[in-house]
Each structure stands twice: as structure tokens, then as C-alpha cells.
mmCIF file of C-alpha atoms in Angstrom:
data_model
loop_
_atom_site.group_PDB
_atom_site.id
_atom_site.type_symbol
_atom_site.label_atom_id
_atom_site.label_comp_id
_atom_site.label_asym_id
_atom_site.label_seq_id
_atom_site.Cartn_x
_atom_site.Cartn_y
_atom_site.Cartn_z
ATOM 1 C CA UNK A 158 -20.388 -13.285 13.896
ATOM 2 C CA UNK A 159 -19.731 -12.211 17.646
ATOM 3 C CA UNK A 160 -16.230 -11.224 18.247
ATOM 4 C CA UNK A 161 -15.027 -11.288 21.997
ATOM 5 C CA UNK A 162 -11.604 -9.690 22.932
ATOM 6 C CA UNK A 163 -9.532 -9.770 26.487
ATOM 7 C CA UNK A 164 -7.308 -7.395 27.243
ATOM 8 C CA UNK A 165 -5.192 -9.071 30.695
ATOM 9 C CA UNK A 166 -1.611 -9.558 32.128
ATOM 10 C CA UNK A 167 0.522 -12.655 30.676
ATOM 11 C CA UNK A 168 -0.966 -15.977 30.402
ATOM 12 C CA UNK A 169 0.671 -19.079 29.843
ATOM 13 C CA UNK A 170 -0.446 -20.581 26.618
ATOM 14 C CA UNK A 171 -2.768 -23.544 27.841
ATOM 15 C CA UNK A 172 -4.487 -20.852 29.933
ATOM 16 C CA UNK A 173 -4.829 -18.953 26.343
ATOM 17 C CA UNK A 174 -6.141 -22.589 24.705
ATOM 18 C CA UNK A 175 -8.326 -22.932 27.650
ATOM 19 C CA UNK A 176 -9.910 -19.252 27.766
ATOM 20 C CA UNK A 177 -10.618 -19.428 24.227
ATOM 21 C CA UNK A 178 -12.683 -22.648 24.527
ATOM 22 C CA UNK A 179 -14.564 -22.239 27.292
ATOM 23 C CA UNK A 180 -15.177 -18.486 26.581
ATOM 24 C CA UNK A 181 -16.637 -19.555 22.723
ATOM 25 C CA UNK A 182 -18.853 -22.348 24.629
ATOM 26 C CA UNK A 183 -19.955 -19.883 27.228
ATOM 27 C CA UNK A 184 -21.143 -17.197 24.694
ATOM 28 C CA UNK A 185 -22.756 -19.927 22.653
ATOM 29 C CA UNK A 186 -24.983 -20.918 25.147
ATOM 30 C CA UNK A 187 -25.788 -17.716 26.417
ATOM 31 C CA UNK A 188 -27.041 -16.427 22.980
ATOM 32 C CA UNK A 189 -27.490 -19.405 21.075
ATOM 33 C CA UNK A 190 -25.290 -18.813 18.261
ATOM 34 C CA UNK A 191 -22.937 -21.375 17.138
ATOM 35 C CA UNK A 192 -19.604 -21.503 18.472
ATOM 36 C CA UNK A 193 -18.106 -21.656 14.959
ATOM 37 C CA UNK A 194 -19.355 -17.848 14.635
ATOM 38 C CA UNK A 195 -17.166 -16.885 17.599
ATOM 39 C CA UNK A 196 -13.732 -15.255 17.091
ATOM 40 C CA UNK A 197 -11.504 -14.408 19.885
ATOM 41 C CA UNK A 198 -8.421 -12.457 20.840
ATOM 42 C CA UNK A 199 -6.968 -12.191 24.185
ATOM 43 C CA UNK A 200 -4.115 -8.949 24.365
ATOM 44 C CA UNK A 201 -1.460 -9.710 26.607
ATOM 45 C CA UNK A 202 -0.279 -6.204 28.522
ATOM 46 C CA UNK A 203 2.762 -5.681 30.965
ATOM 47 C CA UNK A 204 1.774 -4.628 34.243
ATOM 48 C CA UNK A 205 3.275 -0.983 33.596
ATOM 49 C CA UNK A 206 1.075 -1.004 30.620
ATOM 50 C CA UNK A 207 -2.578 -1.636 32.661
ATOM 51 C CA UNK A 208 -4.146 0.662 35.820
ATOM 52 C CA UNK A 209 -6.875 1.121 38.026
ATOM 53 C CA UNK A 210 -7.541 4.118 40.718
ATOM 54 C CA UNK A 211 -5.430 5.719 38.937
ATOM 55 C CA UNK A 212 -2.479 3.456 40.187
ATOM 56 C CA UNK A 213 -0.266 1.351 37.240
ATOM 57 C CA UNK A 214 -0.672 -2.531 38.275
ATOM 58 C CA UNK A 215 2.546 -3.007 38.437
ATOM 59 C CA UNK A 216 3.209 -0.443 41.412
ATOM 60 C CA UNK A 217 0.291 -1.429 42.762
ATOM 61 C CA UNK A 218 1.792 -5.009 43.332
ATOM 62 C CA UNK A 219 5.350 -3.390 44.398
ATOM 63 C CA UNK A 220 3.146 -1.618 47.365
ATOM 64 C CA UNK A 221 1.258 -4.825 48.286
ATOM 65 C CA UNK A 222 4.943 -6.904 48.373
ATOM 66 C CA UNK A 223 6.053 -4.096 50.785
ATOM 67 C CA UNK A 224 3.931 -4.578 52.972
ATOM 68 C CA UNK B 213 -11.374 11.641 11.422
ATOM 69 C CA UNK B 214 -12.025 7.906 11.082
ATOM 70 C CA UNK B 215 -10.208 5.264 12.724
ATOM 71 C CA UNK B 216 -9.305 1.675 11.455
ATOM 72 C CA UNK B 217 -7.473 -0.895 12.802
ATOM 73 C CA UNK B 218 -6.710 -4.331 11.999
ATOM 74 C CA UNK B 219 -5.820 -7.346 14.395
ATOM 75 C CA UNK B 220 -4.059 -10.081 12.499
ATOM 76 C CA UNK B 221 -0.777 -12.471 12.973
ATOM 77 C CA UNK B 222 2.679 -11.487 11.969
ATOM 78 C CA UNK B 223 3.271 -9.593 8.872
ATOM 79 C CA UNK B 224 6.294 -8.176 7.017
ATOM 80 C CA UNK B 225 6.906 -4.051 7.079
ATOM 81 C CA UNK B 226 6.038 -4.295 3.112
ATOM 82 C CA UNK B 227 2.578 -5.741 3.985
ATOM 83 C CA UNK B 228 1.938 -3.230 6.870
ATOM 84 C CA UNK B 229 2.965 -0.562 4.329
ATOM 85 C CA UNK B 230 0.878 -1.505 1.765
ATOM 86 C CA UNK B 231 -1.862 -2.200 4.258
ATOM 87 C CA UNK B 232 -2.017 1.111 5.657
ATOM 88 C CA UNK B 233 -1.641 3.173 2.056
ATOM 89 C CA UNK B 234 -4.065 0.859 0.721
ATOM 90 C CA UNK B 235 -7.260 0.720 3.118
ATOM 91 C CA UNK B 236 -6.870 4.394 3.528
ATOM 92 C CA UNK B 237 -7.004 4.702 -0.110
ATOM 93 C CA UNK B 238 -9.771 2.044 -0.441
ATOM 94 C CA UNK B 239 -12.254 3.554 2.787
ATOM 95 C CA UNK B 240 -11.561 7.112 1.414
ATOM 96 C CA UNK B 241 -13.128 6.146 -1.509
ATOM 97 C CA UNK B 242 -15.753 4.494 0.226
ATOM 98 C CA UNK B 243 -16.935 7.609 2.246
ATOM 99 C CA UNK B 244 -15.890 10.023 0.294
ATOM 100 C CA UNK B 245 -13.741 11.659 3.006
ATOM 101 C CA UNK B 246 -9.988 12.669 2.051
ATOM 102 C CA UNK B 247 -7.592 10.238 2.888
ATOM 103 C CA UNK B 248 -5.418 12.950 4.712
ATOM 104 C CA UNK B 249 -8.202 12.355 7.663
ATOM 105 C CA UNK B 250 -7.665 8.425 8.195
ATOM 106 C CA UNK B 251 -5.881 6.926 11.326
ATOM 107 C CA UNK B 252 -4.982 3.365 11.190
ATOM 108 C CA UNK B 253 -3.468 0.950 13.286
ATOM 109 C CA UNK B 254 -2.096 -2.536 12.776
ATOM 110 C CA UNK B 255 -2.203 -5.100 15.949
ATOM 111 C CA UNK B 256 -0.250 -8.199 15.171
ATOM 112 C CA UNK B 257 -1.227 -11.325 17.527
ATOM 113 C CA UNK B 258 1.128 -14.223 17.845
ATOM 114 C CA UNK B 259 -1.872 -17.419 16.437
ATOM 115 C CA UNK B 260 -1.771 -19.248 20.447
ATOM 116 C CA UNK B 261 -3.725 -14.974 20.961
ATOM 117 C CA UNK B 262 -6.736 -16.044 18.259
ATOM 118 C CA UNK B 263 -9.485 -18.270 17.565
ATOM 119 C CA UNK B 264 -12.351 -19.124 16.315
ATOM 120 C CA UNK B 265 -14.824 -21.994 16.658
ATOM 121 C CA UNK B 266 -13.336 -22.011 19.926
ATOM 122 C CA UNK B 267 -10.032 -23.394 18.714
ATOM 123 C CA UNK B 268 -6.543 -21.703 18.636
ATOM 124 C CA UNK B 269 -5.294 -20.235 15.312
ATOM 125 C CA UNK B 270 -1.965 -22.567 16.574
ATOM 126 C CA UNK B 271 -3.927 -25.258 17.412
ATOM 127 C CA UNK B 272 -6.024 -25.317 14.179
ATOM 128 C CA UNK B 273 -2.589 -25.222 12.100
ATOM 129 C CA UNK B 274 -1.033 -28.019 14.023
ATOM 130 C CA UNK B 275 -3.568 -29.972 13.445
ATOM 131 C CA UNK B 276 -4.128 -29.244 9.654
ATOM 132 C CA UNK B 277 -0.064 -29.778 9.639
ATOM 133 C CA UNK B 278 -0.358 -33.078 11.065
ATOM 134 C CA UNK B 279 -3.222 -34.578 8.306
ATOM 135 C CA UNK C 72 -7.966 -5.871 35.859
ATOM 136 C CA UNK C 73 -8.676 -8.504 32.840
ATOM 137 C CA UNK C 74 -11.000 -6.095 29.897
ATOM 138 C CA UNK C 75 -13.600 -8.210 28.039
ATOM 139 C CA UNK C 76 -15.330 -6.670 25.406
ATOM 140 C CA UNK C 77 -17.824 -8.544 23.191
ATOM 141 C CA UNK C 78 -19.184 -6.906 19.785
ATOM 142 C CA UNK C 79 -22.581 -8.494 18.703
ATOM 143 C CA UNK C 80 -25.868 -8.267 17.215
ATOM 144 C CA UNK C 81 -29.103 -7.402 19.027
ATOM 145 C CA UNK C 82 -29.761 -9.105 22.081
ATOM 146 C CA UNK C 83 -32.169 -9.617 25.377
ATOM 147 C CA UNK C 84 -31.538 -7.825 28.547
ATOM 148 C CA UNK C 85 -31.518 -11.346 30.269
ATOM 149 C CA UNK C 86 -28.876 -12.303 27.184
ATOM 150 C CA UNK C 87 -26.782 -9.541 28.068
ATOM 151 C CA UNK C 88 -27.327 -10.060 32.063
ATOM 152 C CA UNK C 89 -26.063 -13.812 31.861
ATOM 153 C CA UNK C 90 -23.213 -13.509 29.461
ATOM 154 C CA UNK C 91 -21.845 -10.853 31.555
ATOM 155 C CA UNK C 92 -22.081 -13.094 34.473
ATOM 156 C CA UNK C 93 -20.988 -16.126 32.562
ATOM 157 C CA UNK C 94 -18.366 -15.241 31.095
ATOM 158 C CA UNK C 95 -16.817 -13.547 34.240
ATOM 159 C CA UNK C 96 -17.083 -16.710 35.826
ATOM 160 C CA UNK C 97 -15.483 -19.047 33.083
ATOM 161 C CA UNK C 98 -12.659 -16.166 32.303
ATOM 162 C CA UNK C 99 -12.135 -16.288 36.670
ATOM 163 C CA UNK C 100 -11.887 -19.809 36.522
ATOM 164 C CA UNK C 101 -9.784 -20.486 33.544
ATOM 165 C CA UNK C 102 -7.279 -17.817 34.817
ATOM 166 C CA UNK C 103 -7.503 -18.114 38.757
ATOM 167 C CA UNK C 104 -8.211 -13.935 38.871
ATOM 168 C CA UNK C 105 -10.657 -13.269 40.950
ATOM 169 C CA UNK C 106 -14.556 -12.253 39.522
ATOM 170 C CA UNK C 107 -14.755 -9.262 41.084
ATOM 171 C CA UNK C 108 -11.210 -7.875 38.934
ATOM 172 C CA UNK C 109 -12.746 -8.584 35.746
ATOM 173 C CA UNK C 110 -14.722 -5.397 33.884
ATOM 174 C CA UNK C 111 -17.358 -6.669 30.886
ATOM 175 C CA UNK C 112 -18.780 -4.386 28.402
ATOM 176 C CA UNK C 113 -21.201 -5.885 25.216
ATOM 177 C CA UNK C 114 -21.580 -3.763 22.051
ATOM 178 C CA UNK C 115 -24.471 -4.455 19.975
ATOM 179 C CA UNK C 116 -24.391 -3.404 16.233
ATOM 180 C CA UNK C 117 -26.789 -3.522 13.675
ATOM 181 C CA UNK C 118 -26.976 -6.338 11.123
ATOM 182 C CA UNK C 119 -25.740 -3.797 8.624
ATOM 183 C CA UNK C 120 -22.080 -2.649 10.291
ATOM 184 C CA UNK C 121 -21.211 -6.275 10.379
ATOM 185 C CA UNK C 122 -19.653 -8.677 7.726
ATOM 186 C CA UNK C 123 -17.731 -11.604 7.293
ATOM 187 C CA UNK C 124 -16.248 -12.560 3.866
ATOM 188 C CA UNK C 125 -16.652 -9.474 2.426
ATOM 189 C CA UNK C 126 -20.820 -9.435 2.821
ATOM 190 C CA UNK C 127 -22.425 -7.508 5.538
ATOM 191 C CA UNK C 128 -24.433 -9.832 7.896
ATOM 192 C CA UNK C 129 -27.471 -7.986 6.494
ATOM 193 C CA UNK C 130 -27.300 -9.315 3.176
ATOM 194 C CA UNK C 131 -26.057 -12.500 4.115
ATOM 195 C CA UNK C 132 -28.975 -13.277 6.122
ATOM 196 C CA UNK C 133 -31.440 -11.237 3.188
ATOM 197 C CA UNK C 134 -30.004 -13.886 0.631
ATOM 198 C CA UNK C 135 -30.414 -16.593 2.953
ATOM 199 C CA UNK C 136 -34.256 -16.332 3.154
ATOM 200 C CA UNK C 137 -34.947 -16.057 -0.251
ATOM 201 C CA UNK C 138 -33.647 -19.296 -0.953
ATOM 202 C CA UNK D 78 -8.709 -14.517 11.013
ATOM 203 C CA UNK D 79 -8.142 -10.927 10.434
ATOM 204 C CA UNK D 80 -10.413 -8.523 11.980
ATOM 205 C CA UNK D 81 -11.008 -5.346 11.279
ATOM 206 C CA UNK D 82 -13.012 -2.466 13.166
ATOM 207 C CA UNK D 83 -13.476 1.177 11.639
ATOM 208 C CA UNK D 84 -14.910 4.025 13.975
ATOM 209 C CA UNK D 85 -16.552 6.846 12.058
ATOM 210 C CA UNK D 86 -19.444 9.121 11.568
ATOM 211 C CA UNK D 87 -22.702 8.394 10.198
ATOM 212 C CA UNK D 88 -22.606 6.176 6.690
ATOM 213 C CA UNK D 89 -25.580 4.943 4.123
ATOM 214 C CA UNK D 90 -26.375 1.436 4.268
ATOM 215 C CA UNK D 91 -25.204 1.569 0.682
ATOM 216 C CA UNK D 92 -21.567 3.364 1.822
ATOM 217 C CA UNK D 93 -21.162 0.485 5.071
ATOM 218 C CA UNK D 94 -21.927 -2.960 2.246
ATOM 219 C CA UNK D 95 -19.522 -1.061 0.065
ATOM 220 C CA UNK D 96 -16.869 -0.146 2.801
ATOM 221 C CA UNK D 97 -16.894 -3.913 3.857
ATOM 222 C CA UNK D 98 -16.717 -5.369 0.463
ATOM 223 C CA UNK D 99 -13.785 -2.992 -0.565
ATOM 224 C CA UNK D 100 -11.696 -3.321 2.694
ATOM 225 C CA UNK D 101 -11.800 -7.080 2.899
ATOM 226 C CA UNK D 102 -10.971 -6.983 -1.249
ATOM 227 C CA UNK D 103 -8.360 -4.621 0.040
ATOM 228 C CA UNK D 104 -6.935 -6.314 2.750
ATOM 229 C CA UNK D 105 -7.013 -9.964 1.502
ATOM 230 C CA UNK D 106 -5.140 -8.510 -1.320
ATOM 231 C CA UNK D 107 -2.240 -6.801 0.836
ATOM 232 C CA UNK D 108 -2.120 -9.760 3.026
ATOM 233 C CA UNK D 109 -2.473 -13.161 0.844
ATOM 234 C CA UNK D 110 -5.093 -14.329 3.161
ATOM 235 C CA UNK D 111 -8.457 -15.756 1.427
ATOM 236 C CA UNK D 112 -11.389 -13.162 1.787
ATOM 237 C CA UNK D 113 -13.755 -15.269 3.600
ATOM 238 C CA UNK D 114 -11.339 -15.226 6.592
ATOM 239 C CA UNK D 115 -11.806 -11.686 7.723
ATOM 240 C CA UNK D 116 -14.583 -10.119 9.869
ATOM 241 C CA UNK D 117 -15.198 -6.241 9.539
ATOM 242 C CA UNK D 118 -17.443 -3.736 11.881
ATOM 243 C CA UNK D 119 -17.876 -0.348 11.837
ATOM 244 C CA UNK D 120 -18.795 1.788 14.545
ATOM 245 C CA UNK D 121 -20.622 4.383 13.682
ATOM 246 C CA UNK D 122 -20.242 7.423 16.548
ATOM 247 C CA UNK D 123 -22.211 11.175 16.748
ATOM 248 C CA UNK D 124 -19.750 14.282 15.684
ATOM 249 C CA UNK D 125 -20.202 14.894 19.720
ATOM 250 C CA UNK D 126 -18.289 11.750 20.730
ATOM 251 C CA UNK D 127 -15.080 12.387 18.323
ATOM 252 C CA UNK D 128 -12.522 14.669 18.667
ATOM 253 C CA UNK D 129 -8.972 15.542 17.248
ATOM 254 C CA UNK D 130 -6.988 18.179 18.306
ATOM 255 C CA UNK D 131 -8.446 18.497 21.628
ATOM 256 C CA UNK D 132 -11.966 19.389 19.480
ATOM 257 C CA UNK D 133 -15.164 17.628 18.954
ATOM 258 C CA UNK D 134 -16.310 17.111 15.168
ATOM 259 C CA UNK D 135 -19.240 18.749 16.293
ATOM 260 C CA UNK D 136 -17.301 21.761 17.647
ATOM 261 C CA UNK D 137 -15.174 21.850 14.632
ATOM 262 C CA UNK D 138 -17.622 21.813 12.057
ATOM 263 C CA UNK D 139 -20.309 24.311 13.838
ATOM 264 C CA UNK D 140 -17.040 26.921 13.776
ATOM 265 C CA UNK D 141 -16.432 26.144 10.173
ATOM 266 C CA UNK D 142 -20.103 26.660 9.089
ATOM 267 C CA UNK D 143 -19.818 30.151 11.198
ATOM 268 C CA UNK D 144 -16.996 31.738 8.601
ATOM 269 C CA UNK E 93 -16.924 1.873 35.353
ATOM 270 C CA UNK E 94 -15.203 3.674 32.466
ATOM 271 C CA UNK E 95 -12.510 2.175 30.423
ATOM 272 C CA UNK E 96 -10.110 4.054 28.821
ATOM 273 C CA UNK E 97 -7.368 2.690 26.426
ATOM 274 C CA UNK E 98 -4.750 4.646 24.674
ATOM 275 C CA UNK E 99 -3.025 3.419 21.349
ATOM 276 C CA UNK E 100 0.548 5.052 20.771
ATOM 277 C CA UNK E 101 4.392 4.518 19.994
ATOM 278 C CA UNK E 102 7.257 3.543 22.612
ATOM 279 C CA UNK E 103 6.570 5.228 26.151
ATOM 280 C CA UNK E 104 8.700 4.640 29.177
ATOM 281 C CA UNK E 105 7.404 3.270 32.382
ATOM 282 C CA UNK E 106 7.708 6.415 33.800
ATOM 283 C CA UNK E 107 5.225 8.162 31.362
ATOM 284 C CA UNK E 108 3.121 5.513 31.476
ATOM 285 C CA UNK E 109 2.505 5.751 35.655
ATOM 286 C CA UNK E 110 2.005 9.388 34.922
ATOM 287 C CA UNK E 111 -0.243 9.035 32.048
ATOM 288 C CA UNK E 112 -2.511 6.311 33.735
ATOM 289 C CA UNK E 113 -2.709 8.779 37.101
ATOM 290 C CA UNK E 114 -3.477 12.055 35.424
ATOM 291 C CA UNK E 115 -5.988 10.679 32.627
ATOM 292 C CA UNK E 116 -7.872 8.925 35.239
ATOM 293 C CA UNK E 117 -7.766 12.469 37.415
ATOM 294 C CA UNK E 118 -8.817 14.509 34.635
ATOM 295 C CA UNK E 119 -11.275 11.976 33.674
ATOM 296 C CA UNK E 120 -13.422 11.645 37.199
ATOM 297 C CA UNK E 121 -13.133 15.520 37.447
ATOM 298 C CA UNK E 122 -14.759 15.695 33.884
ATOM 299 C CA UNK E 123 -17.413 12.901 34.133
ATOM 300 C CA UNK E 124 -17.989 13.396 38.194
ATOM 301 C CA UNK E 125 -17.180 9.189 38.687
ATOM 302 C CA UNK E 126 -14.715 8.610 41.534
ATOM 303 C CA UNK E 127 -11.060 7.860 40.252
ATOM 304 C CA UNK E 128 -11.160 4.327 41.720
ATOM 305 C CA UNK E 129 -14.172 3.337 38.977
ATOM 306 C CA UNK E 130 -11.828 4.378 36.400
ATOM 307 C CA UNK E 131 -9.556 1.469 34.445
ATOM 308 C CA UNK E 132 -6.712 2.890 31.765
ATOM 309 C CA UNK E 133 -4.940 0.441 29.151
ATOM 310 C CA UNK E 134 -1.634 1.456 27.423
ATOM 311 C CA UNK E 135 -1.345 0.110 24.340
ATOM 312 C CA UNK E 136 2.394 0.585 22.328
ATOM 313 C CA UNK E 137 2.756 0.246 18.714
ATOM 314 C CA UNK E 138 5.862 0.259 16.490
ATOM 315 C CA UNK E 139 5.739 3.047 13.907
ATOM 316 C CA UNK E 140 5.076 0.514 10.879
ATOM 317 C CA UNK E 141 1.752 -0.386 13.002
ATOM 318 C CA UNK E 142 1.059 3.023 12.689
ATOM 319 C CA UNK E 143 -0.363 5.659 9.883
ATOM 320 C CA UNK E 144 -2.090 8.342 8.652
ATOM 321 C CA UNK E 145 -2.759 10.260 5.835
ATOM 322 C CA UNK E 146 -2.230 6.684 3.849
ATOM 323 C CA UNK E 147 1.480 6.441 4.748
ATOM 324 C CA UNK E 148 3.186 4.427 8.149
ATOM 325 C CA UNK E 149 4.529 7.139 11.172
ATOM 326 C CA UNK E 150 8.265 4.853 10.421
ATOM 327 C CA UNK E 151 8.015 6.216 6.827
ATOM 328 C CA UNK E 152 6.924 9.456 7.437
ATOM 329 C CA UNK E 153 9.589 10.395 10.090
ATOM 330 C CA UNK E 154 12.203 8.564 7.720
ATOM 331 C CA UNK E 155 11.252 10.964 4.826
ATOM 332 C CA UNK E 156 11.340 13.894 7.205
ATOM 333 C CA UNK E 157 14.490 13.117 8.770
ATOM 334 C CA UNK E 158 15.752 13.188 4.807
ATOM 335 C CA UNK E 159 14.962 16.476 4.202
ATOM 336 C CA UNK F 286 -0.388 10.077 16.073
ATOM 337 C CA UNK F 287 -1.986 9.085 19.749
ATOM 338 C CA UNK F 288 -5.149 7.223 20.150
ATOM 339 C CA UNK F 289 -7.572 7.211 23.008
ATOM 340 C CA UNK F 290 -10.903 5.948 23.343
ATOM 341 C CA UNK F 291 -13.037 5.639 26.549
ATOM 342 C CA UNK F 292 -16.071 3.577 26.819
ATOM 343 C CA UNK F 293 -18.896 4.611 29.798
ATOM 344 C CA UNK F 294 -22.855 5.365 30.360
ATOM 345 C CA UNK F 295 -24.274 8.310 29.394
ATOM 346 C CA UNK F 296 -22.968 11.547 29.560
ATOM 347 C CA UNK F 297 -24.205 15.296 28.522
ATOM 348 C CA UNK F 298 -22.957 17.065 25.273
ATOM 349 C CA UNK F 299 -21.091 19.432 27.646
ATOM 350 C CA UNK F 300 -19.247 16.604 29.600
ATOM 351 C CA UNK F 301 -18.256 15.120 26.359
ATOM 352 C CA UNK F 302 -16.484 18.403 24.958
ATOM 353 C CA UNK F 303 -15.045 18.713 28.150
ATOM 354 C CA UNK F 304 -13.361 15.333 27.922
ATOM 355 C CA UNK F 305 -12.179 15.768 24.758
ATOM 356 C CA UNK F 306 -10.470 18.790 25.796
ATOM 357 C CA UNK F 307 -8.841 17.875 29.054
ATOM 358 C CA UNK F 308 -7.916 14.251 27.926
ATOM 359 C CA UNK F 309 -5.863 15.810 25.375
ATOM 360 C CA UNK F 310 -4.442 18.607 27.102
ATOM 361 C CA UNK F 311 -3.338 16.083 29.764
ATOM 362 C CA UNK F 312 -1.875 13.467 27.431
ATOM 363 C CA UNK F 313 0.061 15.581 25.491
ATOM 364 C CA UNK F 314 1.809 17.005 28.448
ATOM 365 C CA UNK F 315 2.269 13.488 29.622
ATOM 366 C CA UNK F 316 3.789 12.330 26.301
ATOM 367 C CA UNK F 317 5.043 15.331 25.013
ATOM 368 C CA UNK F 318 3.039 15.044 21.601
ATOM 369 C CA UNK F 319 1.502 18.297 20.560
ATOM 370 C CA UNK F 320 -2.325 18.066 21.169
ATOM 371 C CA UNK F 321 -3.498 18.343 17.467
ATOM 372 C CA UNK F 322 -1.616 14.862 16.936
ATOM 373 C CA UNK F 323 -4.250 13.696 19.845
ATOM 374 C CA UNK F 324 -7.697 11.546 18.664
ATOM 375 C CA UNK F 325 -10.386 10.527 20.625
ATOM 376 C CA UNK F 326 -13.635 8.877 20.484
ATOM 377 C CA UNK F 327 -16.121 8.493 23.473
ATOM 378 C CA UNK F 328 -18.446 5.356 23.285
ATOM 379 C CA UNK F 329 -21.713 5.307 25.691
ATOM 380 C CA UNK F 330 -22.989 1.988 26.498
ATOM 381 C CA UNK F 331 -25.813 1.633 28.346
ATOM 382 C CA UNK F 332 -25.896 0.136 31.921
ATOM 383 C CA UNK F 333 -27.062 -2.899 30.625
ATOM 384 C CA UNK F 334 -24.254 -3.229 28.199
ATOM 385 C CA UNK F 335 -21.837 -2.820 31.063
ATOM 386 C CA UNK F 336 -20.774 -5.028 34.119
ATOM 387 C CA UNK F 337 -18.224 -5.405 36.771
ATOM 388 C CA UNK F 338 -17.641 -8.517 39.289
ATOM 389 C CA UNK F 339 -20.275 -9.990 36.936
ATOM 390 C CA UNK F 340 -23.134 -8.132 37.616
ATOM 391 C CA UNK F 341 -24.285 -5.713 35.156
ATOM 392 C CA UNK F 342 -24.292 -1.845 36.562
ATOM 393 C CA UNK F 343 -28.027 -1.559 35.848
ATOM 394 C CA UNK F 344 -28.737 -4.635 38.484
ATOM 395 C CA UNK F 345 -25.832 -3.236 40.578
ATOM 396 C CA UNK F 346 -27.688 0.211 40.514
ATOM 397 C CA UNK F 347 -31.309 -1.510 40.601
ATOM 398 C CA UNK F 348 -30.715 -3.268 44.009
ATOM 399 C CA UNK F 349 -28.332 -0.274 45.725
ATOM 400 C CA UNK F 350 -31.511 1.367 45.225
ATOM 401 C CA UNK F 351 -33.599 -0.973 46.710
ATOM 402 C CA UNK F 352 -31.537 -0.440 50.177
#
């Protein structure tokens, strides 16, 4: 029973329909276990709440906008 | 120091409560380590955040609703 | 910087090479972020730390070929 | 479709069926929700790779066994 | 690429830049793997998501708070 | 009580205790949340468990090498 999870910034919910489709399909053909094994969750974080470099993303967009 | 958490939809403070006194209670048994040592964590996921068979918990309700 | 993280039984290096790459590409395309923002890791356990319904996979699958 | 992940040190095969028996029992219990919904995994880490305190197990325990 | 997630109560934004910028400093000095390699997740819990010991962190401060 | 976790390739029993240390030392301050509230868990993947911009970090390795 493969479990997939997505940790990401906010999605609108056909994004969240579509993600958890095509991710299940994906999976299933790449292993070739049935998609009705596959359980997904997708975590919404706020921008303050994710970082890279060291750098939140959410001043890391307020630098690129004042540019 | 074991760790244990639990990803699930919305439930009430009682059920959290319960949750959290119980499977400490339950895995300390279990392993045989004192329940003093467990960490757990509950994350609740509105259903449009979960599927399986590559179908939304939401969309898997609405469609059971509608039958 | 979407986080996938997929926890799953034993598999190939070439399994393991083209889900990473796969799923990337569907999780790009389904949310318009770019491939190169999106961080994969796969966690293989043994047959023995996973269950569903209460029965590890182990003895799901031991059951299931002595029938 | 709850799931549930516990990270700990090394179990018996015997301990892990009986850990996810119990804490689906457990949790199906505490929640209402029918036991063949949830998915359990346990992760099961070396004393060098946990810590608590600012400590690894490993640490901990080798200054214990020195008293 | 190292991932690095942190699970805790409220935080404010300002804690949050600085945790995300010194975790992934002390990290890279401690590993050796350039900061920009590094990605850091926050994620906040309420205190009935949270427990040790058996009992949720609202009901333990609540019962300390009585005293 | 404050959670961290931090997934990456191999690293030496030495780096490891160091990381426990430091990452607590530096959250606390952060937070404010003495350090023996802090738990951590390191999880080593190998390369080919791992993969950024959809190419694992053993084939990203495997052909900067061959430069």
C-alpha cells in the first residue's frame, strides 16, 4: 500500500483533484501496483511557513517583486 | 523516544484527547517502553487534501451521497 | 519548493529512477511549478513495518499464498 | 483514510504485527472509523539517528550504562 | 538535498524567517552541504494536535496553569 | 514539545551527534523552548532514493563525474 504525500504552497481544489489522479496513475505505472493501493495527501503551507537557501519563500518573492 | 503521528480529517478535541492518551497507552504496551517517552501528533486534512484509488476523499463522498 | 515523499515496498533502481522523474513531471504539469522546484525522496520499508486494516503487509501477502 | 506513521528504535517482527494490530484497534475505536480504512508504518531508526534533549539515544544510553 | 521539517505550536513570521535561516546555517556547517541545497518546512499545530506522556500540550498547560 | 526531522544521504556517527546538538541548540534559541523539550530524528536515504529537478542525485552525481 504505497502512500505518497506533497508538502506545497496553496492549490486550488481542482488542482488538488487533478494532482491526486494523475499522481496515483503515474506511480501505478511506474511500479505496477494498482492504483486502488495508492493513498495520497497533499499539505498545503503558507509561504512564511516553507524555505530554501536559507531564505523563507515568502521573502524570497517580496525580493523578486522589488525588483 | 518514539514518535507517532496520525493524518486524518476533522475531529472533535474529545477524539484528539482520547486519541493521544490512548495510542500512547496502546504502543507503550506494544514495546514495552513507558508511555512518559511517546510524542504524538495529530494532522487533520480537510477530505479535497486525501485520496485513494486516485479519487478525492470529497469526491468519493459526493458521489456515494448522490447514489 | 513542492516536497514529495513516497513510502513503499522494495523496488528497482530503474523503478525508483522513473518515478522520481515521473512524478516530477505530472506534479509540474498539474500545478504549472516548474520541474526543477520540486525535491523527491522514496522510502522503502520492509513488508513487515507496513499494514493496512490492522494486518501487516507481511502476513497479508503470507495468507494470500497459502490459499 | 487515516494514516498513521510511528518512528522508533529497533522492534521484533512479533512487537511491529502487534503494534499495527493494536493501534488501528486503537484508533478505529477513538475515531468511529471502520478498521480496514487505516494504513500504519513504522520506521524503524538506529539509537545514532534520534535524539532528545539535544542527545542521541546512543549518547544517552552509552552514559547511562557508564554509572 | 536535505529536507528538514519541523512540527511545533503557533510561531510568528518573524521566528519562522529566523528559524528557517539559522537551521539551514547550522545544518550545512554540520553536514559540510552548501546552504542553498538545504529545504526547511514549518509545520504549526494547535496544542490538542499535540502530546506526550499520553496527555494533549492544551491539557497539560491547562492543568498547570490550575495549580 | 518541538519536532524536527531531516532526511539526507549518508552521514558519519560524528556528523549525526553533531546535528543533533546544534539543531537543538539553535531552535530553542529561535523559539525560545528549552532544548530538552527538542526531538529529532535523522533519516539517510540513499542517492537513489533521492532526486531533485527529476533526476535522482546518484545519476546527477554519476554524469557530473563523467565531465
Amino acid at each position: 500500500m504505497p502512500y505518497i504525500t506533497m508538502e506545497c504552497g496553496k492549490l486550488t481544489t481542482e488542482q488538488k483533484e487533478n494532482l491526486i489522479s494523475r499522481l496515483t496513475e503515474t506511480a501505478s505505472e511506474a511500479t505496477g501496483i494498482p492504483p486502488e493501493f495508492f493513498m495520497i495527501t497533499i499539505k498545503e503551507l503558507p509561504d512564511t511557513n516553507m524555505g530554501f537557501g536559507g531564505k523563507t519563500v515568502e521573502k524570497t518573492k517580496r525580493e523578486y517583486l522589488k525588483k
